[in-house]
CSV table of C-alpha atoms and ligand atoms in Angstrom, one decimal:
chain,number,residue,atom,x,y,z
A,1,MET,CA,31.9,-6.8,-6.3
A,2,THR,CA,28.4,-8.0,-5.5
A,3,LEU,CA,26.0,-5.9,-3.2
A,4,GLN,CA,25.6,-9.3,-0.9
A,5,GLU,CA,29.8,-8.8,-1.2
A,6,ARG,CA,29.7,-4.8,-0.6
A,7,ASP,CA,26.8,-5.4,2.4
A,8,LYS,CA,29.0,-6.6,4.3
A,9,LYS,CA,31.9,-4.0,4.3
A,10,HIS,CA,29.4,-1.2,6.7
A,11,LEU,CA,25.9,-2.8,7.7
A,12,TRP,CA,24.8,-4.4,10.6
A,13,HIS,CA,21.6,-6.2,10.3
A,14,PRO,CA,18.8,-6.6,12.8
A,15,LEU,CA,17.4,-9.6,13.9
A,16,LYS,CA,21.0,-11.3,13.0
A,17,GLN,CA,24.6,-12.6,14.3
A,18,HIS,CA,26.4,-11.9,11.9
A,19,GLN,CA,29.4,-14.3,13.2
A,20,LEU,CA,27.3,-17.4,12.2
A,21,GLN,CA,25.7,-15.5,9.4
A,22,PRO,CA,27.7,-13.2,7.3
A,23,GLU,CA,25.5,-13.2,4.1
A,24,SER,CA,22.5,-11.0,3.0
A,25,LEU,CA,20.5,-11.8,-0.1
A,26,ALA,CA,20.7,-8.9,-2.4
A,27,ILE,CA,17.2,-7.9,-3.6
A,28,VAL,CA,16.9,-5.6,-6.7
A,29,LYS,CA,13.3,-5.3,-7.2
A,30,ALA,CA,10.0,-6.2,-6.2
A,31,LYS,CA,6.5,-5.8,-7.9
A,32,GLY,CA,3.0,-7.3,-6.9
A,33,CYS,CA,3.9,-10.6,-5.0
A,34,VAL,CA,7.8,-11.4,-6.7
A,35,LEU,CA,10.7,-10.3,-5.6
A,36,THR,CA,13.8,-10.6,-7.7
A,37,ASP,CA,17.1,-11.1,-6.7
A,38,GLU,CA,20.7,-9.8,-7.8
A,39,ASN,CA,21.2,-12.7,-10.2
A,40,GLY,CA,17.8,-12.6,-11.4
A,41,ASN,CA,16.0,-15.2,-8.9
A,42,GLU,CA,12.5,-14.8,-8.4
A,43,TYR,CA,10.7,-15.2,-5.0
A,44,ILE,CA,6.8,-14.7,-4.0
A,45,ASP,CA,7.0,-12.8,-1.1
A,46,ALA,CA,4.4,-15.0,1.0
A,47,ILE,CA,5.1,-13.1,4.3
A,48,ALA,CA,4.2,-9.6,2.1
A,49,SER,CA,7.5,-8.2,3.6
A,50,TRP,CA,6.6,-8.0,7.3
A,51,TYR,CA,2.8,-7.6,7.2
A,52,THR,CA,3.6,-4.3,5.0
A,53,CYS,CA,3.1,-4.7,1.1
A,54,MET,CA,-0.7,-5.9,1.4
A,55,TYR,CA,-1.7,-4.7,-2.1
A,56,GLY,CA,1.6,-6.3,-3.7
A,57,HIS,CA,4.8,-4.4,-4.3
A,58,CYS,CA,5.2,-1.5,-6.3
A,59,ASN,CA,1.8,-0.7,-6.3
A,60,ASP,CA,0.9,1.7,-9.1
A,61,TYR,CA,-1.8,3.3,-7.7
A,62,ILE,CA,0.2,3.9,-4.2
A,63,THR,CA,3.1,4.6,-6.1
A,64,HIS,CA,1.2,7.5,-8.5
A,65,SER,CA,-0.5,8.6,-5.6
A,66,VAL,CA,2.9,8.9,-3.4
A,67,TYR,CA,4.4,10.7,-6.7
A,68,LYS,CA,2.1,13.5,-6.9
A,69,GLN,CA,2.3,14.1,-3.4
A,70,MET,CA,5.6,14.9,-3.2
A,71,GLN,CA,5.8,17.2,-6.1
A,72,GLN,CA,3.3,19.3,-4.0
A,73,LEU,CA,4.3,18.9,0.0
A,74,ASP,CA,7.1,16.7,1.0
A,75,HIS,CA,7.4,17.7,4.5
A,76,VAL,CA,6.5,20.2,7.2
A,77,MET,CA,6.4,20.0,10.9
A,78,PHE,CA,3.2,18.7,12.2
A,79,SER,CA,3.9,20.5,15.8
A,80,ASP,CA,3.1,23.6,14.1
A,81,PHE,CA,1.3,23.0,10.7
A,82,THR,CA,-1.6,20.8,9.5
A,83,HIS,CA,-2.3,19.4,6.1
A,84,GLU,CA,-4.8,18.6,3.7
A,85,PRO,CA,-2.9,14.5,3.7
A,86,ALA,CA,-3.0,14.2,7.4
A,87,VAL,CA,-6.6,15.8,7.7
A,88,LYS,CA,-7.9,13.4,4.7
A,89,LEU,CA,-6.1,10.1,6.3
A,90,SER,CA,-7.7,11.4,9.6
A,91,GLU,CA,-11.6,11.5,8.3
A,92,GLU,CA,-10.6,8.2,6.4
A,93,LEU,CA,-9.5,6.2,9.1
A,94,ILE,CA,-12.4,7.3,11.5
A,95,LYS,CA,-14.8,5.9,9.3
A,96,ILE,CA,-13.5,2.6,9.1
A,97,LEU,CA,-11.9,2.2,12.8
A,98,PRO,CA,-14.0,0.7,15.8
A,99,GLU,CA,-16.6,3.5,16.0
A,100,ASN,CA,-15.2,4.6,19.7
A,101,GLN,CA,-11.9,5.8,18.2
A,102,ASN,CA,-12.3,9.6,18.1
A,103,LYS,CA,-8.7,10.9,17.9
A,104,ILE,CA,-4.9,10.0,15.4
A,105,TYR,CA,-2.0,10.4,16.3
A,106,PHE,CA,1.0,9.6,14.3
A,107,ASN,CA,4.0,8.2,15.3
A,108,ASP,CA,7.3,6.6,12.6
A,109,ASN,CA,7.1,2.7,13.2
A,110,GLY,CA,5.2,0.2,15.5
A,111,SER,CA,7.2,0.2,18.4
A,112,THR,CA,6.8,3.4,18.8
A,113,ALA,CA,2.8,3.5,18.6
A,114,VAL,CA,3.0,1.5,21.3
A,115,GLU,CA,5.4,3.7,23.2
A,116,ALA,CA,2.6,6.4,22.6
A,117,GLY,CA,-0.2,4.0,24.1
A,118,ILE,CA,1.4,3.4,26.7
A,119,LYS,CA,2.9,6.8,27.2
A,120,MET,CA,-0.7,7.6,26.9
A,121,ALA,CA,-2.2,5.4,29.8
A,122,LEU,CA,0.6,6.4,32.4
A,123,GLN,CA,-0.3,10.0,31.7
A,124,TYR,CA,-4.0,9.6,31.4
A,125,TYR,CA,-4.3,8.6,35.1
A,126,TYR,CA,-1.0,11.2,35.8
A,127,ASN,CA,-3.0,13.8,35.1
A,128,LYS,CA,-6.4,12.9,36.8
A,129,GLY,CA,-3.7,13.4,40.2
A,130,GLU,CA,-3.2,9.5,39.9
A,131,LYS,CA,0.1,7.1,39.8
A,132,ARG,CA,-0.3,4.2,37.8
A,133,SER,CA,2.9,2.5,37.1
A,134,THR,CA,2.1,-1.2,36.0
A,135,PHE,CA,0.7,-2.5,32.7
A,136,ILE,CA,-1.0,-5.9,32.5
A,137,ALA,CA,-0.1,-7.9,29.3
A,138,PHE,CA,-0.3,-11.4,27.4
A,139,GLU,CA,3.1,-14.4,28.1
A,140,ASN,CA,4.3,-14.3,24.9
A,141,GLY,CA,3.2,-11.1,23.3
A,142,PHE,CA,5.4,-8.9,21.3
A,143,HIS,CA,4.8,-5.2,20.5
A,144,GLY,CA,8.3,-3.8,20.0
A,145,ASP,CA,11.8,-3.2,20.2
A,146,THR,CA,11.4,0.1,22.2
A,147,PHE,CA,12.0,0.3,26.1
A,148,GLY,CA,8.3,0.4,26.9
A,149,ALA,CA,7.8,-1.6,23.7
A,150,MET,CA,9.9,-4.2,25.1
A,151,SER,CA,8.4,-3.9,28.7
A,152,VAL,CA,5.2,-5.4,27.6
A,153,SER,CA,6.6,-8.0,25.0
A,154,GLY,CA,6.9,-11.4,26.7
A,155,LEU,CA,9.2,-12.7,24.3
A,156,SER,CA,12.1,-12.0,25.7
A,157,VAL,CA,14.9,-14.2,25.5
A,158,TYR,CA,16.9,-12.0,23.6
A,159,ASN,CA,16.2,-8.9,25.9
A,160,GLY,CA,18.6,-9.8,28.3
A,161,PRO,CA,21.2,-6.9,28.3
A,162,PHE,CA,17.6,-5.1,29.4
A,163,GLU,CA,15.7,-6.8,31.7
A,164,ASP,CA,16.4,-4.4,35.1
A,165,PHE,CA,15.6,-1.3,33.0
A,166,LEU,CA,11.8,-2.4,31.8
A,167,ILE,CA,8.5,-1.2,33.5
A,168,ASP,CA,6.6,-2.8,35.6
A,169,VAL,CA,4.3,-5.9,33.7
A,170,LYS,CA,2.4,-8.9,35.3
A,171,ARG,CA,1.0,-11.6,32.4
A,172,ILE,CA,-2.0,-13.4,31.9
A,173,PRO,CA,-2.1,-16.4,29.7
A,174,THR,CA,-4.1,-15.5,26.3
A,175,PRO,CA,-8.0,-17.1,26.1
A,176,ASN,CA,-8.4,-20.4,25.1
A,177,GLY,CA,-12.2,-21.1,26.0
A,178,THR,CA,-11.6,-23.2,29.3
A,179,ASN,CA,-9.3,-20.6,31.4
A,180,THR,CA,-11.6,-17.4,31.5
A,181,GLU,CA,-12.4,-17.7,35.0
A,182,ILE,CA,-8.7,-18.4,36.2
A,183,ILE,CA,-7.3,-15.2,34.3
A,184,LEU,CA,-10.3,-13.2,35.7
A,185,LYS,CA,-9.5,-14.2,39.4
A,186,GLN,CA,-5.9,-13.2,38.4
A,187,LEU,CA,-6.8,-10.2,37.4
A,188,LYS,CA,-8.6,-9.3,40.4
A,189,ALA,CA,-5.4,-9.9,42.0
A,190,PHE,CA,-3.4,-7.8,40.0
A,191,VAL,CA,-5.7,-4.8,40.3
A,192,SER,CA,-5.9,-5.6,44.2
A,193,ASN,CA,-2.5,-4.9,44.7
A,194,HIS,CA,-1.1,-3.0,41.8
A,195,ASP,CA,-1.9,0.7,40.2
A,196,ILE,CA,-2.7,-0.6,36.9
A,197,ALA,CA,-2.4,1.8,34.2
A,198,GLY,CA,-3.7,-0.6,31.2
A,199,PHE,CA,-4.1,-3.6,29.4
A,200,ILE,CA,-1.8,-4.1,26.3
A,201,TYR,CA,-2.7,-7.2,24.0
A,202,GLU,CA,-2.4,-8.5,20.2
A,203,PRO,CA,-6.3,-9.0,19.2
A,204,LEU,CA,-7.4,-12.8,18.7
A,205,ILE,CA,-3.8,-13.5,17.2
A,206,GLN,CA,0.1,-13.1,18.5
A,207,GLY,CA,2.4,-12.2,15.1
A,208,ALA,CA,5.8,-13.2,16.8
A,209,ALA,CA,4.5,-15.7,19.1
A,210,GLY,CA,4.2,-18.0,16.2
A,211,MET,CA,0.6,-16.8,14.9
A,212,LYS,CA,-0.9,-17.7,18.1
A,213,THR,CA,-4.7,-17.5,18.1
A,214,HIS,CA,-6.8,-17.3,21.3
A,215,GLU,CA,-10.6,-17.2,21.8
A,216,ALA,CA,-12.6,-14.0,21.1
A,217,LEU,CA,-15.3,-14.6,24.0
A,218,GLY,CA,-12.8,-14.5,27.0
A,219,LEU,CA,-11.0,-11.5,25.5
A,220,ASN,CA,-14.5,-9.7,25.3
A,221,THR,CA,-14.5,-10.8,29.2
A,222,ILE,CA,-11.2,-9.8,30.0
A,223,LEU,CA,-11.7,-6.1,28.2
A,224,LYS,CA,-15.1,-5.7,29.9
A,225,TYR,CA,-13.8,-6.2,33.3
A,226,PHE,CA,-11.3,-3.7,32.5
A,227,LYS,CA,-13.7,-1.1,31.2
A,228,ASN,CA,-15.8,-1.9,34.7
A,229,GLN,CA,-12.6,-1.2,36.4
A,230,ASN,CA,-11.2,2.3,34.5
A,231,ILE,CA,-8.4,0.7,33.4
A,232,LEU,CA,-7.6,1.5,29.7
A,233,THR,CA,-7.3,-1.0,27.5
A,234,ILE,CA,-4.6,-0.7,24.3
A,235,ALA,CA,-4.9,-3.1,21.5
A,236,ASP,CA,-2.1,-3.5,19.3
A,237,GLU,CA,-3.2,-4.1,15.8
A,238,VAL,CA,0.0,-3.1,13.9
A,239,MET,CA,0.1,-6.5,12.4
A,240,THR,CA,-3.8,-7.5,12.9
A,241,GLY,CA,-4.8,-3.7,11.1
A,242,PHE,CA,-6.4,-3.2,7.5
A,243,GLY,CA,-7.8,-6.4,6.7
A,244,LYS,CA,-5.0,-9.1,7.5
A,245,THR,CA,-8.1,-10.8,9.5
A,246,GLY,CA,-11.0,-10.8,7.3
A,247,ARG,CA,-12.2,-7.6,9.0
A,248,TYR,CA,-10.9,-4.3,8.8
A,249,PHE,CA,-9.8,-4.8,12.6
A,250,ALA,CA,-9.3,-7.5,14.6
A,251,SER,CA,-11.2,-5.5,17.1
A,252,ASP,CA,-14.4,-5.7,15.0
A,253,TYR,CA,-14.7,-9.5,16.1
A,254,ILE,CA,-14.8,-8.3,19.6
A,255,ASP,CA,-17.9,-6.2,21.7
A,256,THR,CA,-15.7,-4.6,23.9
A,257,LYS,CA,-13.6,-1.7,21.6
A,258,PRO,CA,-10.6,-0.7,23.3
A,259,ASP,CA,-9.3,2.7,24.6
A,260,ILE,CA,-6.7,2.9,22.2
A,261,ILE,CA,-5.0,1.2,19.0
A,262,CYS,CA,-1.8,0.9,17.9
A,263,LEU,CA,-1.2,0.6,14.0
A,264,SER,CA,1.7,0.5,11.3
A,265,LYS,CA,2.9,-2.5,9.2
A,266,ALA,CA,0.0,-2.2,6.6
A,267,LEU,CA,-0.9,1.5,7.7
A,268,THR,CA,1.3,2.8,4.4
A,269,ALA,CA,1.4,-0.1,2.2
A,270,GLY,CA,4.8,-1.2,2.7
A,271,LEU,CA,6.1,2.1,1.0
A,272,ILE,CA,7.3,4.3,3.9
A,273,PRO,CA,7.5,3.8,7.8
A,274,MET,CA,4.8,5.6,9.7
A,275,ALA,CA,2.7,4.7,12.5
A,276,ILE,CA,-0.5,5.9,14.5
A,277,THR,CA,-2.0,5.5,17.7
A,278,SER,CA,-5.6,6.5,17.7
A,279,CYS,CA,-7.7,6.5,21.0
A,280,THR,CA,-11.1,8.0,22.3
A,281,GLN,CA,-12.5,11.0,23.3
A,282,ASP,CA,-12.7,10.4,27.0
A,283,VAL,CA,-8.6,9.8,26.8
A,284,TYR,CA,-8.1,12.9,24.4
A,285,ALA,CA,-10.4,14.7,26.9
A,286,ALA,CA,-7.8,14.1,29.9
A,287,PHE,CA,-4.8,16.1,27.9
A,288,LEU,CA,-7.0,19.3,27.9
A,289,SER,CA,-6.4,21.8,30.0
A,290,ASN,CA,-5.0,25.4,31.0
A,291,ASP,CA,-1.8,23.8,32.2
A,292,ILE,CA,0.1,23.2,29.3
A,293,SER,CA,2.2,20.2,31.4
A,294,LYS,CA,-1.4,18.2,30.5
A,295,GLY,CA,-0.3,18.2,27.3
A,296,PHE,CA,1.0,15.3,25.4
A,297,PHE,CA,4.6,16.1,24.2
A,298,HIS,CA,5.8,13.1,22.7
A,299,CYS,CA,7.2,13.8,19.3
A,300,HIS,CA,8.6,12.8,16.9
A,301,THR,CA,10.1,14.6,14.3
A,302,TYR,CA,8.8,13.2,10.4
A,303,SER,CA,5.0,13.3,12.5
A,304,ALA,CA,2.6,13.2,10.0
A,305,ASN,CA,4.7,13.1,6.8
A,306,PRO,CA,2.1,14.1,4.1
A,307,VAL,CA,3.8,11.7,1.5
A,308,ALA,CA,3.4,8.5,4.2
A,309,CYS,CA,0.1,9.9,4.9
A,310,ALA,CA,-0.5,9.5,1.1
A,311,ALA,CA,0.8,6.3,0.9
A,312,ALA,CA,-1.9,5.6,3.5
A,313,ILE,CA,-4.9,7.3,2.1
A,314,ALA,CA,-4.3,5.8,-1.3
A,315,GLY,CA,-3.7,1.9,1.0
A,316,ILE,CA,-7.5,2.4,2.6
A,317,GLU,CA,-9.0,3.1,-0.7
A,318,LEU,CA,-7.9,0.0,-2.1
A,319,LEU,CA,-8.7,-2.3,1.2
A,320,LYS,CA,-12.0,-1.1,0.8
A,321,SER,CA,-12.4,-1.6,-2.6
A,322,LYS,CA,-14.2,-4.7,-4.3
A,323,ASP,CA,-11.3,-6.2,-6.3
A,324,ILE,CA,-9.2,-6.0,-2.8
A,325,GLN,CA,-12.2,-7.6,-0.5
A,326,ASN,CA,-12.5,-9.9,-3.1
A,327,GLY,CA,-9.0,-11.0,-3.2
A,328,ILE,CA,-9.0,-11.6,0.5
A,329,LYS,CA,-12.4,-13.7,0.9
A,330,THR,CA,-10.2,-16.0,-2.0
A,331,ILE,CA,-7.5,-16.1,0.1
A,332,MET,CA,-9.3,-17.3,3.1
A,333,GLU,CA,-11.1,-20.0,0.9
A,334,ALA,CA,-8.2,-21.3,-0.3
A,335,HIS,CA,-6.3,-21.5,3.0
A,336,SER,CA,-9.4,-23.6,4.3
A,337,THR,CA,-9.4,-26.2,1.9
A,338,PHE,CA,-5.3,-26.0,2.1
A,339,GLN,CA,-5.9,-26.5,5.9
A,340,LYS,CA,-8.0,-29.7,5.4
A,341,ARG,CA,-5.3,-31.3,2.8
A,342,ILE,CA,-2.7,-31.3,5.3
A,343,GLU,CA,-4.2,-30.9,8.5
A,344,ASN,CA,-3.6,-34.9,8.8
A,345,HIS,CA,0.2,-34.7,7.9
A,346,PRO,CA,2.0,-37.0,10.7
A,347,ASN,CA,4.7,-34.2,10.4
A,348,ILE,CA,2.1,-31.4,11.8
A,349,LYS,CA,1.0,-31.0,15.2
A,350,THR,CA,-1.3,-28.3,14.5
A,351,THR,CA,-2.8,-25.6,11.8
A,352,ARG,CA,-4.7,-22.7,11.9
A,353,HIS,CA,-5.9,-19.8,10.3
A,354,LEU,CA,-7.6,-16.3,10.9
A,355,GLY,CA,-8.1,-14.0,7.3
A,356,VAL,CA,-5.6,-14.1,5.3
A,357,ILE,CA,-3.0,-15.5,7.9
A,358,PHE,CA,-2.1,-19.4,7.9
A,359,ALA,CA,-0.4,-21.3,10.1
A,360,LEU,CA,1.2,-24.9,11.3
A,361,ASP,CA,3.1,-25.9,13.8
A,362,LEU,CA,5.2,-28.5,13.4
A,363,ASN,CA,6.1,-31.5,15.1
A,364,THR,CA,9.9,-31.3,15.5
A,365,LYS,CA,10.8,-29.1,18.5
A,366,MET,CA,12.6,-26.2,16.5
A,367,GLU,CA,14.9,-23.3,17.2
A,368,ARG,CA,14.0,-19.6,17.1
A,369,TYR,CA,17.0,-18.7,14.9
A,370,GLY,CA,18.0,-22.5,14.8
A,371,ASP,CA,19.9,-25.4,12.4
A,372,LEU,CA,16.4,-26.9,11.1
A,373,ARG,CA,14.8,-23.2,10.7
A,374,ASP,CA,17.7,-22.3,8.6
A,375,LYS,CA,17.5,-25.6,6.4
A,376,LEU,CA,13.8,-25.0,6.2
A,377,LEU,CA,14.5,-21.0,5.3
A,378,LYS,CA,16.8,-21.9,2.7
A,379,PHE,CA,14.6,-25.1,1.1
A,380,PHE,CA,11.7,-22.2,0.8
A,381,MET,CA,14.2,-19.5,-0.8
A,382,ASP,CA,15.8,-22.6,-3.1
A,383,SER,CA,12.0,-23.5,-4.0
A,384,GLY,CA,11.2,-19.8,-5.4
A,385,VAL,CA,9.1,-18.8,-2.1
A,386,PHE,CA,10.1,-16.9,0.8
A,387,LEU,CA,8.8,-17.8,3.9
A,388,ARG,CA,10.4,-17.0,7.2
A,389,PRO,CA,9.4,-20.3,10.1
A,390,LEU,CA,9.1,-19.1,13.8
A,391,GLY,CA,9.5,-20.8,16.2
A,392,ASN,CA,8.3,-24.7,15.1
A,393,THR,CA,5.8,-22.3,12.9
A,394,ILE,CA,5.3,-22.0,9.1
A,395,TYR,CA,3.3,-19.7,8.4
A,396,ILE,CA,1.2,-17.5,5.5
A,397,GLN,CA,0.8,-13.7,5.3
A,398,VAL,CA,0.4,-13.0,1.6
A,399,PRO,CA,-1.2,-9.8,-0.1
A,400,TYR,CA,-4.2,-9.6,-1.1
A,401,VAL,CA,-3.0,-9.4,-5.0
A,402,ILE,CA,-1.6,-12.7,-5.1
A,403,THR,CA,-2.6,-14.7,-8.0
A,404,GLU,CA,-4.2,-18.3,-7.4
A,405,LYS,CA,-1.6,-19.8,-9.1
A,406,GLN,CA,1.3,-17.8,-7.0
A,407,LEU,CA,-1.0,-19.1,-3.6
A,408,GLN,CA,-0.9,-22.6,-5.5
A,409,LYS,CA,2.8,-22.4,-5.3
A,410,VAL,CA,3.5,-21.1,-1.7
A,411,TYR,CA,1.2,-24.3,-0.5
A,412,GLN,CA,3.1,-26.7,-2.8
A,413,VAL,CA,6.3,-25.8,-1.4
A,414,ILE,CA,5.0,-26.0,2.4
A,415,GLU,CA,4.1,-29.5,1.9
A,416,ASP,CA,7.2,-30.3,-0.4
A,417,ALA,CA,9.0,-29.1,3.2
A,418,LEU,CA,7.2,-31.1,5.1
A,419,GLU,CA,8.9,-34.3,4.0
A,420,ILE,CA,12.2,-32.5,4.5
A,421,VAL,CA,11.8,-31.7,8.4
B,501,LIG,C1,6.1,-5.7,13.8
B,501,LIG,C2,4.9,-4.9,14.9
B,501,LIG,C3,5.6,-4.7,16.3
B,501,LIG,C4,6.5,-3.3,15.9
B,501,LIG,O1,6.4,-2.7,14.6
B,501,LIG,P1,7.6,-2.0,14.5
B,501,LIG,O2,7.7,-1.4,13.1
B,501,LIG,O3,8.8,-3.1,13.9
B,501,LIG,O4,8.8,-1.0,15.4
B,501,LIG,C5,4.7,-4.0,17.4
B,501,LIG,N1,3.7,-4.8,17.9
B,501,LIG,C6,2.9,-5.8,16.9
B,501,LIG,C7,2.1,-6.8,17.0
B,501,LIG,C8,3.9,-6.2,15.5
B,501,LIG,O5,3.7,-7.1,15.0
């Protein structure tokens, strides 16, 4: 029996209606930017396996660092102990994070990094004797699938069964250069009628919404407003972190820095699940007290797993290297050229790119998980490229180590696909 057949017996996949989509392709190997399936077919991983393995799959430097760490210290409880990989990772992260960040809190995945950020904000005010219960978030944002993260997410088409159990969230549109005054008016109304605990946002680009970009100046105005109102801001950089936007973090483009930052995905270079919620000294200080219950009692068993920390440290070392920084620059330039080549195609509505992320919206209407999407996905896979359309958006988020030849193939396959829509 093939892996694909054996899979169907006991496995339940995420984001899948198994009655309509019973098959899952079995991947047996990944190296650099190439995935190999059980029949020996190869695919360029043009979305870096959900934006994780930005230094390439099975990167020798990272796997070697992880292997060394595994032989030294595999795991130990972080509530009671500390260790070199966690200490070193905190030092390295603080060096590259926005300058107001000072404390590093460990989580297991992007959703729980957001969950912890939300809980930090609620307890920050609670510890100061204030009860605040409402969050503000962008329309169409995505922040994860646990209850808090699901609540602040604005992409709720598939969240029907849970809607009655979500926390209270008010939504604002993303800034587009002309609507900032309108947004500020909305914010003032929200703030005078509710106890707002925080504003959570994907800075500059909303991933799951279809790589939708927004305007940095408007976002800065919004963040400044919250700062003046003493309302905490939470940047969800789970997707944008670690070089995707051309800077280490998307927040680097914006003058007003967030109080809390959520990180995951490329944090561990696609090797081991881990996430981090970082915060300012001011946020941390609200949890210091002679009263034990004012501490932050949110914990995951595998917090600060040393092996995951080793992967993260190696990833940051690579991110800072000349080779990777050059790779990012090369991809950004290639995206510009590609954009000029296709932007006037009759089947394209709009194109955009930020850092190594490139996206185009098709003129056609397309369901998020509908027939045209399936047809495109199949076309891409048959052509040897793994691309995963979102709504009517086709987007690229390639590993920084992609070769010129591989990148040109990704572009070509997208151009060819434009003829079948
Ligand atoms: C992927 C993602 C999450 C959720 O992370 P998981 O590790 O899948 O739980 C949260 N926020 C953003 C912006 C993401 O892209």
